[in-house]
Amino acid sequence: MSNRRAASRVPEMSWFAWGDPSRAEPLSEPVRALIAEALGAELRDLPPVAESEVRLPPSALTGEARAALTAALGGDGARLRTDDAARLRRSAGKSTPDLLRMRSGAVPDAPDAVLFPAGHDEVEAVLRACSEQGVAVVPFGGGTSVVGGVAPLRGRFSAVVALDLRELDALVSLDEESRTAVLQAGLRAPEAEELLAAHGYTMGHLPQSYEYATIGGFAATRSSGQASSGYGRFDDMVVALKAATPRGTLEAGRAPASAAGPDLRQLLLGSEGVFGVITEVTVRVRPVPQARHDEAWAFPSFAEGAAALRTLARSALRPTTARLSDETETFVNAALSGKQAAPGCLVVVGFDGEAGEVEARRAATAAALAAAGGTALGSEPVADWRHSRFHAPYLRDTLLSAGILAETLETAASWSGLLPLYRAVGSAVSEALEGPEGKAVVLCHVSHTYPEGASLYFTVVTAAGADPAARWDRAKRAAGDAIAASGGTITHHHAVGADHRPWMPAEIGPLGAEALRAVKSALDPAGILNPGKLIPDAE
């Protein structure tokens, strides 16, 4: 089959908020007053400035570099943009610190140009030109990073460009016999699912960034989705990868499994654009499920709910989706949906597949949860969760406008270390934010489970205070230090970017950092690719 593109294209996100700001509902005064009372603080509005008030530094791209990059793009000058609108929209990701900077109009790190290559060969040509001209390159997909992964840092270079991959948006091929699909990296997730569904297939990958994130971004950050218990993480789905580097093309993956040395796919999966720019991803696909069933269960405590999920994670008939909210998150989510909270903690399980398979897995899961002390609640609580699944970032923006920080952080640990890590991070964040400017409410859930352990996903809600960026930085550093000290990973699926980089030496050790720098030197000797991300500096 020839390249196919989706009938509808996902638009780019707002420059100062997540997605389409019109989807963010304003906060009523009674609710705002209630939140202020719970946080023990006065709130002050944090509205965004008008786009016309944002001032970007002038482009530092030299005429020589511009000419070389235009030539790399086939001589099409329209695909190299230096206007403020294009540069502004690729100046940051979507973390709370990113949004605070953008809303204030202080954007000192805008890219000097935005490039729109039309295919792999043009990406490779751009990287060669940037290497020769001494221009840093930041690959840009959906712009959904919440860890500084797309920040246009220039490092030691005088200029930096954003490499927008939106033109690489095709389903290249579909092998129905092998059940694999080759997808270009700039394809947004909804577009990919539309193209696959036309042939009766799906990836089953549904992270919260789903509406805007790209295939290349999923691979470059080792993304996990809400149905990872059944479909696996995105890196589990990847059969092969193709990437452009300043030194040429790197292709990895030729068969379902291989013993031909170390798996080079692992150099690109999670590489965050520092080794090369992923341009094509071959993924496993599955038939669109014939049936779906959801159930909710209540457990007396977070510890008992976690023990039940551990049992499911080791079951041959595990659910497609398995999620556990702690007591605080259970209460808050119920309040947001206008419902009475289940006692204790809420567990959500879901099943996709053929009708008979779904029923068998449902019955086995129900028996296991009941034996672990759970109480069945039916399907309604899951319907509420699915309905609000992609609304949470908009609620965060609404709260931010009202002077309330509501940000997330995540980690993972073995089952034996999970509860100590849960307590350590919650305590560290609460202590870091306790003071004259109020306190924090910390929520947590488990959303990804493995036979050996699970993830922890925290949401922190606190008043923005006089210096919101410093206030969140204090919480983030306290959480990162607690994670490192407790033996958790600094990131389970948000990636490293610039924000988690300070904890990478503790994560991988000095020899591991040296190995990453050696790979970087081999593939990107000039060091132009996404400087300041992922790899620790040499001491």
CSV table of C-alpha atoms in Angstrom, one decimal, residues 335-499:
chain,number,residue,atom,x,y,z
A,335,ALA,CA,-16.5,15.3,44.4
A,336,LEU,CA,-15.5,16.6,41.0
A,337,SER,CA,-18.0,14.3,39.3
A,338,GLY,CA,-20.7,15.2,41.8
A,339,LYS,CA,-20.9,11.7,43.3
A,340,GLN,CA,-20.5,10.3,46.8
A,341,ALA,CA,-17.0,8.7,47.2
A,342,ALA,CA,-16.7,5.0,47.7
A,343,PRO,CA,-15.3,4.1,51.1
A,344,GLY,CA,-11.6,3.7,51.2
A,345,CYS,CA,-9.9,3.4,47.8
A,346,LEU,CA,-11.3,2.9,44.3
A,347,VAL,CA,-9.9,0.3,41.9
A,348,VAL,CA,-10.9,0.5,38.2
A,349,VAL,CA,-10.5,-2.5,35.9
A,350,GLY,CA,-11.3,-2.7,32.2
A,351,PHE,CA,-11.3,-5.5,29.6
A,352,ASP,CA,-10.9,-5.3,25.8
A,353,GLY,CA,-11.1,-8.2,23.4
A,354,GLU,CA,-13.3,-10.8,21.9
A,355,ALA,CA,-16.6,-11.2,23.9
A,356,GLY,CA,-15.8,-14.7,25.3
A,357,GLU,CA,-12.2,-13.6,26.2
A,358,VAL,CA,-13.5,-10.5,28.0
A,359,GLU,CA,-16.0,-12.5,30.0
A,360,ALA,CA,-13.4,-15.0,31.1
A,361,ARG,CA,-10.9,-12.3,32.2
A,362,ARG,CA,-13.7,-10.4,33.9
A,363,ALA,CA,-14.8,-13.4,35.9
A,364,ALA,CA,-11.3,-14.3,37.0
A,365,THR,CA,-10.5,-10.7,38.0
A,366,ALA,CA,-13.7,-10.4,40.0
A,367,ALA,CA,-12.9,-13.6,41.9
A,368,ALA,CA,-9.4,-12.4,42.7
A,369,LEU,CA,-10.6,-8.9,43.8
A,370,ALA,CA,-13.3,-10.3,46.0
A,371,ALA,CA,-10.9,-12.8,47.6
A,372,ALA,CA,-8.6,-9.8,48.3
A,373,GLY,CA,-11.3,-8.0,50.2
A,374,GLY,CA,-12.8,-5.8,47.5
A,375,THR,CA,-16.4,-4.7,47.2
A,376,ALA,CA,-17.9,-4.6,43.7
A,377,LEU,CA,-19.3,-1.1,42.7
A,378,GLY,CA,-20.5,-1.8,39.1
A,379,SER,CA,-19.5,0.1,36.0
A,380,GLU,CA,-20.8,3.7,36.7
A,381,PRO,CA,-17.6,4.9,38.5
A,382,VAL,CA,-15.5,3.8,35.5
A,383,ALA,CA,-17.8,5.6,33.1
A,384,ASP,CA,-17.2,8.8,35.1
A,385,TRP,CA,-13.5,8.2,34.9
A,386,ARG,CA,-13.4,7.5,31.2
A,387,HIS,CA,-15.6,10.6,30.5
A,388,SER,CA,-13.2,12.9,32.4
A,389,ARG,CA,-10.0,11.1,31.3
A,390,PHE,CA,-8.7,13.7,28.8
A,391,HIS,CA,-10.2,16.7,30.7
A,392,ALA,CA,-7.7,16.8,33.6
A,393,PRO,CA,-5.1,19.0,31.8
A,394,TYR,CA,-7.9,21.5,31.1
A,395,LEU,CA,-8.9,21.5,34.8
A,396,ARG,CA,-5.2,22.2,35.6
A,397,ASP,CA,-5.3,25.2,33.4
A,398,THR,CA,-8.6,26.4,35.0
A,399,LEU,CA,-7.0,26.1,38.4
A,400,LEU,CA,-3.8,27.8,37.3
A,401,SER,CA,-5.8,30.8,36.1
A,402,ALA,CA,-7.3,31.0,39.6
A,403,GLY,CA,-4.0,30.9,41.3
A,404,ILE,CA,-3.9,27.2,42.1
A,405,LEU,CA,-1.0,24.9,41.1
A,406,ALA,CA,-2.2,21.4,40.2
A,407,GLU,CA,0.7,19.5,38.8
A,408,THR,CA,1.8,15.9,38.5
A,409,LEU,CA,4.9,13.8,39.0
A,410,GLU,CA,5.4,10.0,38.7
A,411,THR,CA,7.7,7.2,39.6
A,412,ALA,CA,7.8,3.4,39.9
A,413,ALA,CA,9.2,0.9,42.3
A,414,SER,CA,9.2,-2.8,43.1
A,415,TRP,CA,6.2,-4.1,45.1
A,416,SER,CA,8.3,-4.3,48.3
A,417,GLY,CA,9.3,-0.7,47.9
A,418,LEU,CA,6.1,0.8,46.6
A,419,LEU,CA,4.4,1.8,49.9
A,420,PRO,CA,7.5,3.2,51.5
A,421,LEU,CA,8.1,5.2,48.3
A,422,TYR,CA,4.4,6.4,48.3
A,423,ARG,CA,4.8,7.6,51.9
A,424,ALA,CA,8.2,9.2,51.4
A,425,VAL,CA,7.2,11.3,48.3
A,426,GLY,CA,3.9,12.4,49.8
A,427,SER,CA,5.6,13.5,53.1
A,428,ALA,CA,8.4,15.2,51.3
A,429,VAL,CA,6.1,17.3,49.0
A,430,SER,CA,3.7,18.1,51.9
A,431,GLU,CA,6.6,19.3,54.1
A,432,ALA,CA,8.2,21.3,51.2
A,433,LEU,CA,4.9,23.3,50.6
A,434,GLU,CA,3.8,23.7,54.3
A,435,GLY,CA,4.2,27.3,55.4
A,436,PRO,CA,2.8,30.8,55.4
A,437,GLU,CA,1.5,30.5,51.9
A,438,GLY,CA,-0.6,27.5,52.8
A,439,LYS,CA,-0.3,23.7,52.4
A,440,ALA,CA,-0.6,21.1,49.8
A,441,VAL,CA,-3.1,18.3,49.0
A,442,VAL,CA,-1.3,15.3,47.6
A,443,LEU,CA,-3.3,12.7,45.6
A,444,CYS,CA,-1.9,9.4,44.2
A,445,HIS,CA,-2.8,6.5,42.0
A,446,VAL,CA,-1.3,3.4,40.5
A,447,SER,CA,-2.0,3.2,36.8
A,448,HIS,CA,0.7,0.7,35.5
A,449,THR,CA,1.4,-2.6,37.0
A,450,TYR,CA,4.0,-5.4,36.4
A,451,PRO,CA,4.6,-8.7,38.1
A,452,GLU,CA,7.6,-7.1,39.9
A,453,GLY,CA,6.2,-3.7,40.8
A,454,ALA,CA,4.1,-0.7,39.8
A,455,SER,CA,4.0,3.0,39.0
A,456,LEU,CA,2.9,5.8,41.4
A,457,TYR,CA,1.4,8.9,39.9
A,458,PHE,CA,1.0,11.9,42.2
A,459,THR,CA,-1.1,15.1,41.8
A,460,VAL,CA,-0.1,18.0,43.9
A,461,VAL,CA,-2.5,20.8,44.6
A,462,THR,CA,-1.4,24.0,46.3
A,463,ALA,CA,-1.8,27.8,46.2
A,464,ALA,CA,0.5,29.4,43.7
A,465,GLY,CA,1.7,32.0,46.2
A,466,ALA,CA,3.9,35.0,45.5
A,467,ASP,CA,6.4,33.1,43.3
A,468,PRO,CA,4.6,30.1,41.7
A,469,ALA,CA,7.6,28.8,39.8
A,470,ALA,CA,9.8,28.8,42.9
A,471,ARG,CA,7.0,27.1,44.9
A,472,TRP,CA,6.6,24.3,42.4
A,473,ASP,CA,10.4,23.9,42.0
A,474,ARG,CA,10.6,23.4,45.8
A,475,ALA,CA,8.0,20.6,45.6
A,476,LYS,CA,9.6,19.0,42.6
A,477,ARG,CA,13.1,18.9,44.1
A,478,ALA,CA,11.7,17.5,47.4
A,479,ALA,CA,9.9,14.8,45.4
A,480,GLY,CA,13.0,14.0,43.2
A,481,ASP,CA,15.2,13.7,46.2
A,482,ALA,CA,12.7,11.4,48.0
A,483,ILE,CA,12.4,9.2,44.9
A,484,ALA,CA,16.1,8.8,44.5
A,485,ALA,CA,16.6,8.1,48.2
A,486,SER,CA,13.8,5.5,48.3
A,487,GLY,CA,15.1,3.6,45.3
A,488,GLY,CA,12.4,4.6,42.8
A,489,THR,CA,13.0,5.6,39.2
A,490,ILE,CA,13.0,9.3,38.6
A,491,THR,CA,10.4,8.8,35.8
A,492,HIS,CA,8.2,6.0,34.8
A,493,HIS,CA,6.7,7.5,31.6
A,494,HIS,CA,7.1,11.3,31.5
A,495,ALA,CA,10.7,11.0,30.4
A,496,VAL,CA,13.8,12.8,31.6
A,497,GLY,CA,14.0,16.0,29.6
A,498,ALA,CA,15.7,18.9,31.4
A,499,ASP,CA,13.6,18.7,34.6
